[in-house]
Each structure stands twice: as structure tokens, then as C-alpha cells.
């Protein structure tokens, strides 16, 4: 692998003000930041432009219309791979994650450059029960699909991917481009043989936070993701058996 060269990728939709706070927090680490404007309104676009002007290490990419987190991640990943970044730290724009964990995650990725380094949430009192239940539900299905208990959390958006593996996934596969994305890329890279490590990240849910989750639409999409992953698991079952019993 080339010399370790990470970047931070932040898809942004309707979280302009929160993203400004996030970038202010993480700029101290001197890691290049890629913001992806996922078809925001004019007010949010203005905030993102101001962020870019304020911080020299920020690159701003724009999608013409809102396509979802997965589509924004794809755009940013293609840019990162072509720019020579070896690892991509995905960070949500809503300022829910403890960004002080970035140096720790970077060191773990540097020590294990072929692995995904993923966060799992440490909730505080602001976490709503339906969020916790959704994570538990998704994690249970991941145990079934991967035949292992390695997946501590399938939905946390604080992760580091090897850019080669992420680029291969987003350019050669059909995948859910909205709320099912974090689940699908994690499980499909694991099924493809990419190993993973999990570490805790404190998560806070602000009372005035903006949610992009649409209950009916996104639950249907996530259910479809799990259906496709189960089918893929059945097809790959001989390989999973080999990994389980002979490695």
C-alpha cells in the first residue's frame, strides 16, 4: 500500500450550520477535508462556500440535486481515490459524533491499513429509544448475514475505509444510496473479505437537531437492503463456511 495518506469525507444535506461547527472542531488535525454538497438549498450552499473560504484544507464538491448519503459518499470517494488518498474517514455533518476520537481512529487505521475501522455509539441521556432500537434491530440482522458477531454497530457513520476497497465498491456495484448505505457498504465489504475493527464513539442527539430520516420510505429501503444482503449471503455461503472453519 502507498504511504498512509488519509482524508475526511463529510456528506452534507440540510446540516450547513452543524457542519460549520464540525469543520471548526476537526481542522486542528490538519487532515484534508472533502465536503459533498448533496443538492442543498441556497442558504446551505452559502454556508458550505463560507466553510471552504475559511479553511484552506477543505475541498467542496457539489451534486446538482439531492441523491442521498450513498451518492454523496460515492462522489467524494472517487475524488479521494483520484487525489491519492489511501484512507477515507467518513464523518456525519450533524455534529453528533465525538470528533476528538479522530486521532485514535487514524492511528488504528495506520496500524491496520487493510481493515475498516468503525465506530459504535456510546449513548448519553439525549439518545431516543427508537434510535437505540433501530441499531439493535440492524445489528441482529448483521449477525445472521455475516455469520459472525463482529458487527458491533451497522449504522454509526463514524468510520475509516481503505480508499481502494471503498472505490471498488462504489464504482462496481449497485447499492442503496440513502439510509441503507452505511449498512450495505459495511456488510458487502465484509462479505468480500475486508476485515473490520470496532471502537466506541460518544454520540449526542441535540434537541434542535435536523433529521433526514423519512420513516416509511427509509424503513422500506433498509428492509430491501437486508433482503438483498440475505440473498447475497446464501450465494456466498460456501465461502463463508470456508472462512469460518478453515481460517
PDB file of C-alpha atoms in Angstrom, residues 17-209:
ATOM      1  CA  UNK A  17     -24.637  25.216  10.396  1.00  0.00           C
ATOM      2  CA  UNK A  18     -23.784  21.980  12.206  1.00  0.00           C
ATOM      3  CA  UNK A  19     -21.198  21.174   9.532  1.00  0.00           C
ATOM      4  CA  UNK A  20     -19.521  24.541  10.082  1.00  0.00           C
ATOM      5  CA  UNK A  21     -19.098  23.633  13.758  1.00  0.00           C
ATOM      6  CA  UNK A  22     -17.772  20.184  12.834  1.00  0.00           C
ATOM      7  CA  UNK A  23     -15.144  21.589  10.465  1.00  0.00           C
ATOM      8  CA  UNK A  24     -14.079  24.174  13.037  1.00  0.00           C
ATOM      9  CA  UNK A  25     -13.552  21.315  15.510  1.00  0.00           C
ATOM     10  CA  UNK A  26     -11.656  18.943  13.231  1.00  0.00           C
ATOM     11  CA  UNK A  27      -9.479  21.445  11.340  1.00  0.00           C
ATOM     12  CA  UNK A  28      -6.954  21.221  14.200  1.00  0.00           C
ATOM     13  CA  UNK A  29      -5.945  17.751  12.996  1.00  0.00           C
ATOM     14  CA  UNK A  30      -4.598  19.070   9.666  1.00  0.00           C
ATOM     15  CA  UNK A  31      -6.252  16.293   7.670  1.00  0.00           C
ATOM     16  CA  UNK A  32      -7.671  17.273   4.251  1.00  0.00           C
ATOM     17  CA  UNK A  33     -11.472  17.555   4.357  1.00  0.00           C
ATOM     18  CA  UNK A  34     -13.841  16.804   1.473  1.00  0.00           C
ATOM     19  CA  UNK A  35     -17.339  18.244   1.821  1.00  0.00           C
ATOM     20  CA  UNK A  36     -20.008  16.952  -0.559  1.00  0.00           C
ATOM     21  CA  UNK A  37     -22.983  19.250  -1.066  1.00  0.00           C
ATOM     22  CA  UNK A  38     -25.816  16.775  -1.638  1.00  0.00           C
ATOM     23  CA  UNK A  39     -28.172  19.110  -3.512  1.00  0.00           C
ATOM     24  CA  UNK A  40     -28.730  21.640  -0.718  1.00  0.00           C
ATOM     25  CA  UNK A  41     -30.788  24.827  -0.855  1.00  0.00           C
ATOM     26  CA  UNK A  42     -29.152  28.208  -1.460  1.00  0.00           C
ATOM     27  CA  UNK A  43     -28.782  29.027   2.237  1.00  0.00           C
ATOM     28  CA  UNK A  44     -26.880  25.819   2.972  1.00  0.00           C
ATOM     29  CA  UNK A  45     -24.767  26.203  -0.184  1.00  0.00           C
ATOM     30  CA  UNK A  46     -23.738  29.648   1.030  1.00  0.00           C
ATOM     31  CA  UNK A  47     -22.660  28.233   4.397  1.00  0.00           C
ATOM     32  CA  UNK A  48     -20.629  25.498   2.712  1.00  0.00           C
ATOM     33  CA  UNK A  49     -18.909  28.065   0.491  1.00  0.00           C
ATOM     34  CA  UNK A  50     -18.052  30.093   3.594  1.00  0.00           C
ATOM     35  CA  UNK A  51     -16.570  26.984   5.229  1.00  0.00           C
ATOM     36  CA  UNK A  52     -14.366  26.420   2.181  1.00  0.00           C
ATOM     37  CA  UNK A  53     -13.207  30.050   2.191  1.00  0.00           C
ATOM     38  CA  UNK A  54     -12.419  29.915   5.909  1.00  0.00           C
ATOM     39  CA  UNK A  55     -10.437  26.652   5.866  1.00  0.00           C
ATOM     40  CA  UNK A  56      -7.692  26.138   3.298  1.00  0.00           C
ATOM     41  CA  UNK A  57      -7.723  22.356   3.721  1.00  0.00           C
ATOM     42  CA  UNK A  58     -11.342  21.979   2.575  1.00  0.00           C
ATOM     43  CA  UNK A  59     -12.450  20.765  -0.858  1.00  0.00           C
ATOM     44  CA  UNK A  60     -16.110  21.310  -1.774  1.00  0.00           C
ATOM     45  CA  UNK A  61     -17.886  19.040  -4.258  1.00  0.00           C
ATOM     46  CA  UNK A  62     -21.491  19.599  -5.335  1.00  0.00           C
ATOM     47  CA  UNK A  63     -24.277  17.362  -6.596  1.00  0.00           C
ATOM     48  CA  UNK A  64     -26.913  19.101  -8.729  1.00  0.00           C
ATOM     49  CA  UNK A  65     -29.785  17.551  -6.752  1.00  0.00           C
ATOM     50  CA  UNK A  66     -30.243  15.596  -3.547  1.00  0.00           C
ATOM     51  CA  UNK A  67     -29.361  11.940  -4.147  1.00  0.00           C
ATOM     52  CA  UNK A  68     -28.655  10.600  -0.667  1.00  0.00           C
ATOM     53  CA  UNK A  69     -25.691   9.896   1.579  1.00  0.00           C
ATOM     54  CA  UNK A  70     -24.504   6.957  -0.513  1.00  0.00           C
ATOM     55  CA  UNK A  71     -24.415   9.034  -3.693  1.00  0.00           C
ATOM     56  CA  UNK A  72     -22.551  11.824  -1.894  1.00  0.00           C
ATOM     57  CA  UNK A  73     -20.082   9.282  -0.493  1.00  0.00           C
ATOM     58  CA  UNK A  74     -19.548   7.882  -3.992  1.00  0.00           C
ATOM     59  CA  UNK A  75     -18.725  11.308  -5.394  1.00  0.00           C
ATOM     60  CA  UNK A  76     -16.313  12.037  -2.557  1.00  0.00           C
ATOM     61  CA  UNK A  77     -14.687   8.608  -2.737  1.00  0.00           C
ATOM     62  CA  UNK A  78     -13.960   8.894  -6.451  1.00  0.00           C
ATOM     63  CA  UNK A  79     -12.380  12.290  -5.843  1.00  0.00           C
ATOM     64  CA  UNK A  80     -10.355  10.995  -2.866  1.00  0.00           C
ATOM     65  CA  UNK A  81      -9.056   7.954  -4.762  1.00  0.00           C
ATOM     66  CA  UNK A  82      -8.016  10.032  -7.774  1.00  0.00           C
ATOM     67  CA  UNK A  83      -6.352  12.578  -5.457  1.00  0.00           C
ATOM     68  CA  UNK A  84      -4.159   9.851  -3.947  1.00  0.00           C
ATOM     69  CA  UNK A  85      -5.725   9.488  -0.504  1.00  0.00           C
ATOM     70  CA  UNK A  86      -5.254   5.965   0.855  1.00  0.00           C
ATOM     71  CA  UNK A  87      -7.958   6.115   3.536  1.00  0.00           C
ATOM     72  CA  UNK A  88     -11.293   7.864   3.923  1.00  0.00           C
ATOM     73  CA  UNK A  89     -12.663   8.828   7.320  1.00  0.00           C
ATOM     74  CA  UNK A  90     -16.410   9.180   6.881  1.00  0.00           C
ATOM     75  CA  UNK A  91     -17.939  11.664   9.305  1.00  0.00           C
ATOM     76  CA  UNK A  92     -21.557  12.800   9.566  1.00  0.00           C
ATOM     77  CA  UNK A  93     -22.251  16.527   9.218  1.00  0.00           C
ATOM     78  CA  UNK A  94     -24.755  16.784  12.081  1.00  0.00           C
ATOM     79  CA  UNK A  95     -22.154  17.128  14.875  1.00  0.00           C
ATOM     80  CA  UNK A  96     -23.469  14.127  16.814  1.00  0.00           C
ATOM     81  CA  UNK A  97     -20.154  12.249  16.988  1.00  0.00           C
ATOM     82  CA  UNK A  98     -17.253  12.950  19.328  1.00  0.00           C
ATOM     83  CA  UNK A  99     -14.699  14.279  16.849  1.00  0.00           C
ATOM     84  CA  UNK A 100     -11.885  14.088  19.427  1.00  0.00           C
ATOM     85  CA  UNK A 101     -11.742  10.362  18.582  1.00  0.00           C
ATOM     86  CA  UNK A 102     -10.359  11.137  15.107  1.00  0.00           C
ATOM     87  CA  UNK A 103      -6.650  10.835  16.054  1.00  0.00           C
ATOM     88  CA  UNK A 104      -7.316   7.480  17.746  1.00  0.00           C
ATOM     89  CA  UNK A 105      -9.153   6.127  14.698  1.00  0.00           C
ATOM     90  CA  UNK A 106      -6.444   7.410  12.366  1.00  0.00           C
ATOM     91  CA  UNK A 107      -3.778   5.592  14.381  1.00  0.00           C
ATOM     92  CA  UNK A 108      -5.809   2.362  14.280  1.00  0.00           C
ATOM     93  CA  UNK A 109      -6.208   2.669  10.510  1.00  0.00           C
ATOM     94  CA  UNK A 110      -2.495   3.321  10.095  1.00  0.00           C
ATOM     95  CA  UNK A 111      -1.694   0.222  12.173  1.00  0.00           C
ATOM     96  CA  UNK A 112      -4.174  -1.949  10.199  1.00  0.00           C
ATOM     97  CA  UNK A 113      -4.356  -0.316   6.754  1.00  0.00           C
ATOM     98  CA  UNK A 114      -6.368  -3.071   5.046  1.00  0.00           C
ATOM     99  CA  UNK A 115      -9.180  -3.023   7.615  1.00  0.00           C
ATOM    100  CA  UNK A 116     -12.276  -0.912   8.094  1.00  0.00           C
ATOM    101  CA  UNK A 117     -12.097   0.943  11.397  1.00  0.00           C
ATOM    102  CA  UNK A 118     -15.658   1.574  12.574  1.00  0.00           C
ATOM    103  CA  UNK A 119     -17.270   3.353  15.479  1.00  0.00           C
ATOM    104  CA  UNK A 120     -20.080   2.105  17.649  1.00  0.00           C
ATOM    105  CA  UNK A 121     -22.184   4.576  19.645  1.00  0.00           C
ATOM    106  CA  UNK A 122     -21.812   5.288  23.330  1.00  0.00           C
ATOM    107  CA  UNK A 123     -25.170   6.920  24.020  1.00  0.00           C
ATOM    108  CA  UNK A 124     -25.830   9.640  26.535  1.00  0.00           C
ATOM    109  CA  UNK A 125     -29.192  10.637  28.011  1.00  0.00           C
ATOM    110  CA  UNK A 126     -30.172  12.504  24.807  1.00  0.00           C
ATOM    111  CA  UNK A 127     -30.451   9.306  22.737  1.00  0.00           C
ATOM    112  CA  UNK A 128     -34.098   8.482  21.871  1.00  0.00           C
ATOM    113  CA  UNK A 129     -35.193   4.894  22.410  1.00  0.00           C
ATOM    114  CA  UNK A 130     -36.313   4.433  18.816  1.00  0.00           C
ATOM    115  CA  UNK A 131     -32.747   5.168  17.647  1.00  0.00           C
ATOM    116  CA  UNK A 132     -31.321   2.583  20.038  1.00  0.00           C
ATOM    117  CA  UNK A 133     -33.927   0.030  18.943  1.00  0.00           C
ATOM    118  CA  UNK A 134     -33.163   0.640  15.267  1.00  0.00           C
ATOM    119  CA  UNK A 135     -29.471  -0.001  15.864  1.00  0.00           C
ATOM    120  CA  UNK A 136     -30.218  -3.200  17.803  1.00  0.00           C
ATOM    121  CA  UNK A 137     -32.512  -4.445  15.032  1.00  0.00           C
ATOM    122  CA  UNK A 138     -29.925  -3.793  12.311  1.00  0.00           C
ATOM    123  CA  UNK A 139     -27.133  -5.365  14.336  1.00  0.00           C
ATOM    124  CA  UNK A 140     -29.150  -8.547  14.841  1.00  0.00           C
ATOM    125  CA  UNK A 141     -29.633  -8.965  11.113  1.00  0.00           C
ATOM    126  CA  UNK A 142     -25.920  -8.372  10.526  1.00  0.00           C
ATOM    127  CA  UNK A 143     -25.068 -11.338  12.772  1.00  0.00           C
ATOM    128  CA  UNK A 144     -27.277 -13.546  10.586  1.00  0.00           C
ATOM    129  CA  UNK A 145     -25.910 -12.243   7.287  1.00  0.00           C
ATOM    130  CA  UNK A 146     -22.195 -12.299   8.172  1.00  0.00           C
ATOM    131  CA  UNK A 147     -22.280 -15.496  10.277  1.00  0.00           C
ATOM    132  CA  UNK A 148     -20.296 -13.677  12.945  1.00  0.00           C
ATOM    133  CA  UNK A 149     -20.642 -11.254  15.842  1.00  0.00           C
ATOM    134  CA  UNK A 150     -18.001  -8.880  14.510  1.00  0.00           C
ATOM    135  CA  UNK A 151     -20.530  -6.169  13.675  1.00  0.00           C
ATOM    136  CA  UNK A 152     -20.919  -4.184  16.874  1.00  0.00           C
ATOM    137  CA  UNK A 153     -22.924  -1.480  15.098  1.00  0.00           C
ATOM    138  CA  UNK A 154     -24.087  -1.266  11.474  1.00  0.00           C
ATOM    139  CA  UNK A 155     -25.443   2.284  11.411  1.00  0.00           C
ATOM    140  CA  UNK A 156     -22.848   4.532  13.028  1.00  0.00           C
ATOM    141  CA  UNK A 157     -21.482   6.967  10.440  1.00  0.00           C
ATOM    142  CA  UNK A 158     -18.053   7.375  12.051  1.00  0.00           C
ATOM    143  CA  UNK A 159     -15.753   5.069  10.036  1.00  0.00           C
ATOM    144  CA  UNK A 160     -12.480   4.763   8.153  1.00  0.00           C
ATOM    145  CA  UNK A 161     -12.383   2.823   4.888  1.00  0.00           C
ATOM    146  CA  UNK A 162      -9.336   1.848   2.815  1.00  0.00           C
ATOM    147  CA  UNK A 163      -9.947   4.012  -0.239  1.00  0.00           C
ATOM    148  CA  UNK A 164      -9.187   1.198  -2.692  1.00  0.00           C
ATOM    149  CA  UNK A 165     -11.915  -1.026  -1.216  1.00  0.00           C
ATOM    150  CA  UNK A 166     -14.406   1.850  -0.975  1.00  0.00           C
ATOM    151  CA  UNK A 167     -13.670   2.954  -4.560  1.00  0.00           C
ATOM    152  CA  UNK A 168     -14.123  -0.593  -5.851  1.00  0.00           C
ATOM    153  CA  UNK A 169     -17.464  -0.828  -4.051  1.00  0.00           C
ATOM    154  CA  UNK A 170     -18.976   2.475  -5.204  1.00  0.00           C
ATOM    155  CA  UNK A 171     -17.850   2.154  -8.836  1.00  0.00           C
ATOM    156  CA  UNK A 172     -18.661  -1.508  -9.498  1.00  0.00           C
ATOM    157  CA  UNK A 173     -21.792  -2.243  -7.517  1.00  0.00           C
ATOM    158  CA  UNK A 174     -25.446  -1.337  -7.314  1.00  0.00           C
ATOM    159  CA  UNK A 175     -26.138  -0.161  -3.759  1.00  0.00           C
ATOM    160  CA  UNK A 176     -28.642   1.818  -1.718  1.00  0.00           C
ATOM    161  CA  UNK A 177     -27.781   5.494  -1.942  1.00  0.00           C
ATOM    162  CA  UNK A 178     -29.820   6.692   1.034  1.00  0.00           C
ATOM    163  CA  UNK A 179     -30.318   5.457   4.608  1.00  0.00           C
ATOM    164  CA  UNK A 180     -29.376   1.872   3.833  1.00  0.00           C
ATOM    165  CA  UNK A 181     -25.920   2.865   2.614  1.00  0.00           C
ATOM    166  CA  UNK A 182     -23.957   2.536   5.869  1.00  0.00           C
ATOM    167  CA  UNK A 183     -25.343  -0.974   6.382  1.00  0.00           C
ATOM    168  CA  UNK A 184     -24.748  -2.099   2.815  1.00  0.00           C
ATOM    169  CA  UNK A 185     -21.168  -0.930   2.337  1.00  0.00           C
ATOM    170  CA  UNK A 186     -20.127  -2.387   5.700  1.00  0.00           C
ATOM    171  CA  UNK A 187     -21.665  -5.823   5.132  1.00  0.00           C
ATOM    172  CA  UNK A 188     -20.730  -6.156   1.487  1.00  0.00           C
ATOM    173  CA  UNK A 189     -17.102  -5.241   2.126  1.00  0.00           C
ATOM    174  CA  UNK A 190     -17.059  -7.773   4.961  1.00  0.00           C
ATOM    175  CA  UNK A 191     -18.550 -10.451   2.686  1.00  0.00           C
ATOM    176  CA  UNK A 192     -15.857  -9.558   0.147  1.00  0.00           C
ATOM    177  CA  UNK A 193     -13.180 -10.307   2.754  1.00  0.00           C
ATOM    178  CA  UNK A 194     -12.374  -6.870   4.192  1.00  0.00           C
ATOM    179  CA  UNK A 195     -11.807  -7.241   7.937  1.00  0.00           C
ATOM    180  CA  UNK A 196     -13.180  -4.774  10.480  1.00  0.00           C
ATOM    181  CA  UNK A 197     -12.453  -3.419  13.949  1.00  0.00           C
ATOM    182  CA  UNK A 198     -14.917  -1.505  16.150  1.00  0.00           C
ATOM    183  CA  UNK A 199     -14.233   1.156  18.776  1.00  0.00           C
ATOM    184  CA  UNK A 200     -16.585   3.338  20.866  1.00  0.00           C
ATOM    185  CA  UNK A 201     -17.599   6.868  19.908  1.00  0.00           C
ATOM    186  CA  UNK A 202     -19.725   9.110  22.119  1.00  0.00           C
ATOM    187  CA  UNK A 203     -22.951  10.182  20.397  1.00  0.00           C
ATOM    188  CA  UNK A 204     -25.165  13.126  21.340  1.00  0.00           C
ATOM    189  CA  UNK A 205     -28.583  13.954  19.868  1.00  0.00           C
ATOM    190  CA  UNK A 206     -29.270  17.713  20.069  1.00  0.00           C
ATOM    191  CA  UNK A 207     -32.881  18.602  20.893  1.00  0.00           C
ATOM    192  CA  UNK A 208     -32.970  21.017  17.931  1.00  0.00           C
ATOM    193  CA  UNK A 209     -31.195  18.652  15.528  1.00  0.00           C
TER     194      UNK A 209
END
